[in-house]
XYZ file of C-alpha atoms in Angstrom:
331
model
C -3.825 18.610 17.840
C -5.107 17.716 14.490
C -2.736 18.029 11.450
C -4.337 20.270 8.733
C -2.465 20.778 5.566
C -2.483 24.010 3.405
C -5.567 22.942 1.552
C -7.585 22.315 4.638
C -7.347 18.443 4.682
C -7.166 16.848 7.757
C -4.250 14.118 8.011
C -5.524 11.095 9.837
C -4.024 8.241 8.134
C -0.364 7.210 8.333
C 1.153 4.493 6.387
C 4.475 3.200 7.677
C 6.835 1.243 5.500
C 8.643 -0.698 8.169
C 11.167 -2.128 5.563
C 12.073 -1.609 1.906
C 12.974 -5.180 1.539
C 10.770 -7.935 -0.022
C 10.594 -11.482 -0.724
C 9.196 -10.977 -4.184
C 10.494 -8.799 -7.183
C 7.441 -7.957 -9.032
C 8.251 -6.571 -12.300
C 6.361 -3.452 -12.326
C 7.482 -2.495 -8.745
C 11.258 -3.145 -8.665
C 14.343 -4.460 -10.495
C 15.437 -7.953 -9.743
C 18.780 -6.886 -8.607
C 17.686 -4.402 -5.943
C 20.099 -2.657 -3.754
C 18.099 -2.353 -0.411
C 19.020 0.252 2.361
C 21.864 -0.737 4.697
C 20.315 -2.140 8.122
C 22.259 0.572 10.084
C 20.038 3.283 8.413
C 16.678 1.750 9.581
C 14.813 3.029 12.608
C 14.620 0.537 15.290
C 11.168 -1.088 16.084
C 11.121 1.105 19.301
C 11.886 4.330 17.301
C 9.139 3.348 14.812
C 6.733 2.899 17.634
C 7.697 6.196 19.072
C 7.210 8.112 15.895
C 3.781 6.421 15.356
C 2.741 7.363 18.829
C 3.676 10.879 18.096
C 1.530 10.871 14.836
C -1.449 9.138 16.896
C -1.197 11.949 19.517
C -1.441 14.468 16.660
C -4.414 13.059 15.299
C -3.697 10.017 13.155
C -6.691 7.496 13.571
C -5.638 4.859 10.985
C -2.289 3.253 10.683
C -1.340 0.914 7.926
C 1.978 -1.162 8.096
C 3.425 -1.525 4.602
C 6.940 -2.415 2.816
C 8.415 -3.792 0.839
C 6.863 -6.710 2.532
C 6.315 -5.779 6.193
C 6.124 -9.288 7.510
C 9.729 -10.004 6.471
C 11.095 -7.379 8.971
C 12.638 -9.139 11.985
C 10.441 -9.151 15.080
C 7.681 -7.250 13.403
C 5.074 -8.702 15.420
C 6.747 -7.078 18.494
C 5.905 -3.590 16.801
C 2.403 -4.728 15.853
C 1.779 -5.822 19.591
C 3.202 -2.521 20.883
C 0.950 -0.271 18.494
C -2.040 -2.256 19.564
C -2.091 -0.617 22.848
C -3.457 2.454 21.090
C -6.283 0.365 19.892
C -6.998 -0.719 23.374
C -6.854 2.899 24.584
C -9.275 4.066 21.682
C -6.667 6.546 20.500
C -6.432 4.543 17.394
C -9.389 3.327 15.320
C -7.671 0.899 13.034
C -4.405 -0.881 12.705
C -3.958 -2.663 9.698
C -1.344 -3.774 6.833
C -0.754 -4.423 3.155
C 1.074 -7.765 2.587
C 1.933 -9.984 -0.423
C 0.624 -12.822 1.581
C 3.863 -14.916 1.565
C 4.211 -14.907 5.358
C 0.447 -14.890 6.329
C 0.319 -18.547 7.266
C 2.788 -17.819 10.056
C 1.304 -14.475 11.347
C -2.316 -14.393 10.652
C -3.477 -15.683 13.935
C -1.228 -13.360 15.858
C -2.189 -10.292 13.867
C -5.840 -11.091 14.777
C -4.814 -11.578 18.446
C -3.176 -8.016 18.266
C -6.520 -6.343 17.159
C -5.906 -6.302 13.462
C -9.279 -6.602 11.770
C -8.652 -6.345 8.180
C -5.765 -6.796 5.763
C -4.920 -5.973 2.198
C -3.182 -8.750 0.035
C -1.504 -7.919 -3.200
C -2.445 -10.573 -5.834
C -2.241 -9.890 -9.588
C -3.122 -13.297 -10.978
C -4.614 -16.731 -9.963
C -2.351 -18.546 -12.577
C 0.487 -20.051 -10.851
C 2.971 -19.755 -13.705
C 2.070 -16.193 -14.391
C 2.275 -15.393 -10.682
C 5.732 -16.833 -10.622
C 6.641 -14.797 -13.699
C 5.460 -11.401 -12.531
C 6.757 -11.886 -8.795
C 10.140 -13.555 -10.107
C 10.335 -15.316 -6.626
C 6.878 -15.831 -5.343
C 4.836 -19.082 -5.266
C 0.939 -18.755 -5.550
C 0.219 -21.887 -3.335
C 2.011 -20.147 -0.432
C -0.146 -16.976 -0.787
C -3.183 -18.933 -1.015
C -2.406 -20.830 2.159
C -1.723 -17.361 3.722
C -5.218 -16.065 2.613
C -6.868 -19.196 4.057
C -5.082 -18.701 7.355
C -6.083 -15.041 7.484
C -9.746 -15.827 6.890
C -9.587 -18.666 9.337
C -8.293 -16.285 11.825
C -11.252 -14.159 11.405
C -9.444 -11.294 9.374
C -11.264 -9.536 6.557
C -9.287 -9.719 3.555
C -9.142 -7.398 0.585
C -7.415 -8.238 -2.526
C -5.398 -5.488 -4.542
C -4.409 -6.269 -8.217
C -2.484 -4.055 -10.289
C -4.141 -4.037 -13.705
C -1.526 -4.807 -16.373
C -2.072 -4.716 -20.069
C -1.611 -8.076 -21.913
C -0.978 -9.818 -18.538
C -3.995 -10.019 -16.216
C -6.624 -7.694 -18.100
C -8.604 -10.644 -19.451
C -8.248 -12.470 -16.150
C -9.594 -9.796 -13.859
C -13.177 -10.788 -14.389
C -12.539 -14.357 -13.010
C -10.406 -12.892 -10.085
C -13.382 -10.717 -9.131
C -15.724 -13.711 -9.221
C -13.422 -15.807 -7.195
C -12.879 -13.083 -4.571
C -16.469 -12.281 -4.265
C -17.172 -15.839 -3.934
C -14.958 -15.970 -0.663
C -16.394 -12.868 0.719
C -13.251 -10.660 -0.284
C -13.385 -7.185 -2.062
C -11.139 -6.677 -5.030
C -9.520 -3.442 -5.798
C -7.831 -2.931 -9.099
C -4.994 -0.191 -9.280
C -3.377 1.477 -12.182
C 0.518 0.863 -12.329
C 2.267 3.930 -11.176
C 5.630 5.520 -12.617
C 7.793 5.009 -9.555
C 11.435 3.766 -9.743
C 13.447 2.317 -12.349
C 12.572 -1.251 -13.644
C 13.867 -3.228 -16.570
C 10.637 -3.107 -18.453
C 8.617 -0.310 -20.318
C 5.748 0.940 -18.176
C 4.108 2.184 -21.188
C 3.537 -1.457 -22.285
C 2.251 -2.521 -18.948
C -0.161 0.563 -18.280
C -3.947 -0.205 -18.613
C -6.241 2.802 -17.903
C -8.975 1.703 -15.552
C -11.432 3.507 -17.620
C -10.875 1.005 -20.322
C -11.136 -1.862 -17.881
C -14.345 -0.589 -16.272
C -16.022 -0.086 -19.886
C -14.973 -3.636 -20.679
C -16.273 -5.065 -17.379
C -19.617 -3.215 -17.887
C -20.205 -5.351 -20.883
C -20.399 -8.400 -18.648
C -21.535 -6.997 -15.231
C -23.795 -4.336 -13.652
C -21.665 -1.997 -11.770
C -23.250 0.585 -9.437
C -21.240 3.457 -7.859
C -21.523 3.200 -4.066
C -20.367 5.744 -1.384
C -18.516 2.851 0.499
C -15.015 4.020 1.811
C -12.345 2.439 3.723
C -10.155 5.518 4.255
C -8.027 4.994 1.226
C -8.185 6.277 -2.266
C -10.445 3.658 -3.940
C -13.769 4.402 -5.374
C -16.181 1.428 -5.153
C -19.055 -0.055 -7.250
C -21.393 -2.748 -6.305
C -21.338 -5.781 -8.710
C -24.835 -7.002 -8.998
C -23.998 -10.460 -10.508
C -21.646 -11.335 -7.724
C -23.004 -9.361 -4.809
C -19.609 -7.982 -3.983
C -17.580 -4.861 -4.053
C -15.028 -3.682 -6.674
C -12.731 -0.644 -6.110
C -10.872 1.425 -8.554
C -7.555 3.294 -7.683
C -6.822 5.603 -10.480
C -3.723 7.643 -9.789
C -3.173 8.035 -13.563
C -6.604 8.654 -15.151
C -8.473 10.257 -12.084
C -6.225 11.283 -9.190
C -7.583 11.033 -5.854
C -5.742 14.074 -4.441
C -8.503 16.362 -3.518
C -9.509 14.191 -0.517
C -6.096 12.925 0.406
C -5.822 12.467 4.196
C -2.501 10.507 4.097
C 1.229 10.852 4.781
C 3.925 8.191 4.351
C 6.694 7.331 6.867
C 9.791 5.241 5.569
C 11.744 2.784 7.738
C 14.601 5.477 7.819
C 12.359 8.128 9.370
C 11.663 9.976 6.106
C 8.253 11.417 5.886
C 6.594 11.795 2.281
C 3.730 14.252 2.189
C 2.725 12.849 -1.182
C 3.222 9.532 -2.842
C 3.963 11.145 -6.166
C 6.208 13.878 -5.141
C 10.010 13.897 -4.230
C 9.614 16.417 -1.262
C 10.154 14.942 2.112
C 11.047 15.554 5.644
C 13.674 13.906 7.830
C 12.181 12.817 11.251
C 14.981 10.753 12.318
C 17.455 13.482 13.306
C 14.840 15.274 15.551
C 13.591 11.940 16.848
C 17.290 11.136 18.040
C 18.125 14.521 19.120
C 16.024 14.441 22.106
C 14.173 11.996 24.495
C 11.196 14.388 24.311
C 8.927 14.504 21.332
C 8.759 18.256 21.034
C 11.267 18.632 18.348
C 9.839 15.649 16.132
C 6.361 17.106 16.591
C 7.590 20.308 15.302
C 9.306 18.703 12.332
C 5.951 16.995 11.590
C 3.938 20.325 11.635
C 6.572 21.920 9.460
C 6.211 18.976 6.916
C 2.298 18.885 6.903
C 2.614 22.580 6.086
C 4.284 21.531 2.837
C 1.975 19.109 1.962
C 1.168 19.568 -1.916
C -2.172 19.642 -3.507
C -1.510 16.600 -5.618
C 0.835 14.509 -7.789
C 2.061 14.805 -11.219
C 2.273 11.111 -12.528
C 2.805 10.769 -16.356
C 3.183 7.579 -18.444
C 3.976 7.942 -22.160
C 6.439 7.106 -24.746
C 8.167 10.628 -24.416
C 8.683 10.319 -20.667
C 10.290 6.980 -20.272
C 11.992 7.828 -16.987
C 9.798 7.288 -13.826
C 7.938 10.511 -12.404
C 9.526 9.477 -9.047
C 12.801 8.044 -8.754
C 12.348 6.021 -5.548
C 10.814 2.589 -5.829
C 7.490 1.733 -4.466
C 8.930 -0.497 -1.942
C 10.494 2.635 -0.178
C 7.189 4.026 0.750
C 4.756 1.275 0.205
C 1.627 2.006 -2.022
């Protein structure tokens, strides 16, 4: 039943964007005046559960809920609790999510009760004014309360920070010290050319090769084989005792070991984050009460999974490499 793509990679990781909506408007991610999908186009929570279950039956062992912001989807905890049955049965090894932290103080305890062990929280700065500036609508104190609630509930928290030139580059060493001091890993991510935004990504883009070189003037970084199932490459930081991850879709893509596909809240399956090719799973899902049609559609889609993406950021290519916003498919 395992899903094997044309390059021999086993697909065992499904990322599900349960909504394209978000209560932030991060400047590198989306426009401030976003046009979101009509609610009538979204799969119901029951349909999302059914699709996820088909993927689990076909070999998915790790499932991550993303957005937009997943915790703003109405009744989202009903879906989390339904999916947790696959943890109880042993069919699913991990159920997790990526969040901006704004709703964590409400849901952290229930997430832990549903069997979620760890979460990723997106956080680009520890400066409240800069945080509000880059998120447009967000408030740092609310995210900090969410992180406190998550750790109090026993959730392992990893921070994700997008490295942005002339915004948080000089702050990242202190962010790392702070995260490691609280027992949290930190992963830094290169900004990706996805979706139209008001700014120029060329001005934002910071190659992580340059960031690592800068960090190595202050810290002792040792490459380690630690993996969480995602694309990050990790180092151990001697001075803090913590782990630092690098996700480098631009300078050193991670495609050769890609085990992931992405499902949107409309039932569209993207085989690659950085390509436009996609498969409609909503139609076969709704065409029959059985799962044979949708399983066949998944197999056909996996057979088209490309070897990798072709992200470019430079002055000559001001348009995004991919037209859809990150909030459509999650990170």
